[in-house]
Protein backbone atom coordinates (compact mmCIF):
# COMPACT_ATOMS: atom_id res chain seq x y z
CA MET A 1 39.19 50.41 -77.87
CA TRP A 2 38.64 47.18 -79.74
CA ALA A 3 40.68 44.36 -77.67
CA ASP A 4 41.09 41.16 -77.18
CA SER A 5 39.85 38.98 -74.08
CA ALA A 6 43.39 39.01 -72.46
CA TYR A 7 41.90 42.98 -71.71
CA PRO A 8 39.33 43.49 -68.98
CA VAL A 9 36.74 44.89 -69.69
CA GLN A 10 36.71 48.81 -69.20
CA SER A 11 34.11 51.90 -70.15
CA TRP A 12 36.39 52.44 -72.86
CA CYS A 13 37.82 49.49 -73.99
CA ILE A 14 35.77 46.47 -75.59
CA ALA A 15 36.72 42.84 -75.50
CA PRO A 16 34.83 40.15 -75.75
CA PHE A 17 32.62 38.66 -73.51
CA LYS A 18 34.71 35.16 -71.58
CA ARG A 19 33.17 32.08 -69.99
CA PRO A 20 30.98 31.13 -68.02
CA ALA A 21 29.20 34.88 -70.99
CA ALA A 22 30.60 33.36 -74.05
CA ASP A 23 28.79 30.33 -73.76
CA LEU A 24 25.39 32.09 -74.14
CA PRO A 25 24.25 32.09 -77.58
CA GLU A 26 23.32 36.14 -78.05
CA ASN A 27 27.14 36.96 -76.47
CA ARG A 28 28.41 34.11 -79.00
CA ILE A 29 27.59 35.77 -81.78
CA PHE A 30 27.96 39.81 -80.30
CA ASN A 31 31.85 37.75 -79.73
CA TYR A 32 31.66 37.08 -83.43
CA TRP A 33 31.08 39.93 -85.33
CA LEU A 34 33.44 41.57 -82.35
CA SER A 35 35.83 40.06 -83.56
CA ARG A 36 35.88 40.12 -87.50
CA ILE A 37 35.62 44.33 -86.33
CA ARG A 38 39.23 43.03 -84.55
CA ILE A 39 40.26 41.60 -87.52
CA ARG A 40 40.03 43.96 -90.36
CA SER A 41 41.30 46.63 -87.65
CA GLU A 42 44.63 44.46 -87.07
CA HIS A 43 44.72 44.23 -91.00
CA VAL A 44 44.65 47.89 -91.74
CA MET A 45 47.49 48.03 -89.31
CA GLY A 46 49.11 45.37 -90.63
CA PHE A 47 48.98 46.88 -93.77
CA LEU A 48 50.55 50.78 -92.75
CA LYS A 49 53.37 49.00 -90.91
CA GLY A 50 53.72 47.01 -93.95
CA ARG A 51 53.68 50.01 -96.50
CA PHE A 52 55.59 52.12 -94.11
CA GLN A 53 58.02 50.01 -92.21
CA SER A 54 59.74 53.01 -89.83
CA LEU A 55 55.60 52.07 -88.53
CA LYS A 56 56.90 48.93 -87.06
CA GLY A 57 58.18 49.28 -83.73
CA LEU A 58 57.87 53.09 -84.28
CA ARG A 59 61.47 53.87 -83.06
CA GLN A 60 60.02 57.36 -80.62
CA GLN A 61 61.29 57.63 -76.74
CA ILE A 62 58.59 59.44 -75.10
CA LYS A 63 59.42 61.39 -72.82
CA ASP A 64 57.47 63.68 -72.21
CA GLN A 65 54.60 66.19 -74.45
CA GLN A 66 56.92 67.36 -77.21
CA ASP A 67 57.70 63.29 -77.76
CA HIS A 68 54.14 62.21 -78.13
CA CYS A 69 53.38 64.66 -80.32
CA LEU A 70 56.22 63.94 -82.78
CA ALA A 71 55.23 60.20 -82.36
CA VAL A 72 51.02 61.52 -82.87
CA GLU A 73 52.46 63.16 -86.50
CA TRP A 74 55.26 61.40 -87.40
CA ILE A 75 51.35 58.56 -88.07
CA ARG A 76 50.02 61.67 -88.84
CA THR A 77 52.18 61.67 -91.65
CA CYS A 78 52.28 58.47 -93.30
CA LEU A 79 48.37 58.19 -92.71
CA ILE A 80 48.35 61.26 -95.27
CA ILE A 81 50.86 59.57 -97.49
CA HIS A 82 49.12 56.56 -97.64
CA THR A 83 45.94 58.31 -98.01
CA LEU A 84 47.08 59.75 -101.65
CA ILE A 85 48.98 57.02 -102.65
CA HIS A 86 45.21 55.12 -102.15
CA ASP A 87 43.79 58.05 -104.36
CA ILE A 88 46.15 57.48 -107.04
CA GLU A 89 45.66 53.78 -107.54
CA GLN A 90 42.45 53.38 -106.80
CA SER A 91 41.49 56.97 -110.29
CA THR A 92 44.33 54.47 -112.16
CA ASN A 93 42.85 51.09 -111.67
CA GLY A 94 46.37 50.54 -110.28
CA ARG A 95 44.91 48.40 -106.93
CA ASP A 96 46.33 45.15 -106.79
CA PRO A 97 45.14 43.25 -103.61
CA ASP A 98 47.68 39.68 -104.50
CA PHE A 99 50.16 43.20 -103.21
CA GLU A 100 47.88 44.64 -100.25
CA GLU A 101 47.32 40.64 -98.91
CA GLU A 102 51.38 40.76 -98.88
CA LEU A 103 52.01 44.72 -96.79
CA ILE A 104 49.11 42.21 -94.70
CA GLU A 105 51.45 39.65 -93.46
CA LEU A 106 54.49 41.72 -94.33
CA GLY A 107 53.23 44.28 -91.42
CA LEU A 108 51.96 41.79 -88.74
CA GLU A 109 54.55 39.75 -88.87
CA GLY A 110 56.73 39.37 -85.51
CA THR A 111 53.46 41.00 -83.83
CA GLU A 112 52.39 38.34 -81.24
CA GLU A 113 48.38 37.70 -80.28
CA ALA A 114 47.71 37.63 -77.34
CA GLU A 115 46.18 34.36 -76.93
CA ASP A 116 42.27 34.77 -75.67
CA ALA A 117 41.46 33.68 -71.97
CA GLU A 118 38.38 31.28 -71.48
CA GLU A 119 38.13 32.55 -67.76
CA GLY A 120 36.75 35.37 -65.98
CA GLY A 121 34.51 38.29 -68.07
CA ALA A 122 30.99 40.28 -67.67
CA PRO A 123 28.99 38.31 -65.48
CA ALA A 124 26.33 35.58 -68.08
CA GLU A 125 23.14 37.39 -66.00
CA GLU A 126 22.81 40.92 -67.53
CA ASP A 127 22.21 42.20 -63.76
CA GLU A 128 23.42 45.56 -63.75
CA ALA A 129 23.58 46.19 -60.29
CA HIS A 130 26.89 44.09 -60.03
CA MET A 131 28.06 44.43 -63.06
CA THR A 132 31.03 46.79 -63.78
CA PRO A 133 31.60 50.67 -65.61
CA GLY A 134 33.47 48.30 -68.60
CA GLN A 135 30.57 45.38 -68.07
CA LYS A 136 27.51 47.86 -68.58
CA ALA A 137 29.10 49.43 -71.80
CA LEU A 138 30.22 45.64 -73.39
CA ASN A 139 26.23 45.07 -72.56
CA LYS A 140 24.99 48.37 -74.12
CA LEU A 141 26.96 47.69 -77.04
CA LYS A 142 25.15 44.32 -77.38
CA ARG A 143 21.56 45.68 -77.13
CA SER A 144 22.90 48.13 -79.40
CA LEU A 145 23.59 46.04 -81.80
CA PHE A 146 20.67 43.22 -82.00
CA ALA A 147 18.75 46.68 -82.22
CA SER A 148 19.56 48.17 -85.04
CA GLY A 149 18.09 44.57 -86.87
CA ILE A 150 21.61 44.52 -88.81
CA ILE A 151 21.16 40.78 -87.39
CA GLY A 152 19.01 38.97 -85.36
CA ARG A 153 19.28 37.38 -82.45
CA PRO A 154 19.39 33.74 -81.44
CA SER A 155 16.85 31.64 -81.17
C-alpha cells in the first residue's frame, strides 16, 4: 500500500523516506517517483468519488463480515459501471478532459491530506541489521527502481 510520510513504514505499507534519510540524493529521487504514484492514485480515487458520490464517505457501518462484503460489493459495482462508461466514452470519442478534472476536484473536495512529517523514518545508512521489516521493504523497492534502468542513479 502506498502511504504518505505520516504513516510508519511497514512491510505492507510503503511511505517516503523521512529526514535525515530523505536528504540523500537517491532517496530524494525515490521519494519523487513515489509521490507521483500517490498523486495519480489520489486522482483516480477523486475521479471515482466525483462520478459516484455514494463512494464519498461510504455510509456503510462495518460491524461484521457481511457488512464488509456489502461495502466491497458496492465499491465493485461502482467500478464496473465506471469501466462501462469509460469504454463507451472511448468508443464514441466522448472523453472530456475538463469534465474529468472537475470530477477529480469534486471527489477530492473535503478530504484531509496529512502533512508530510519530516522526522524519523528509515535510517540514512542502508544497515539492514538495524532496519524494521518495513524499512527493509522500502529499501528493496528503491533498489529495484534504480536497478530497472527506468531512472538513473544520482551522480
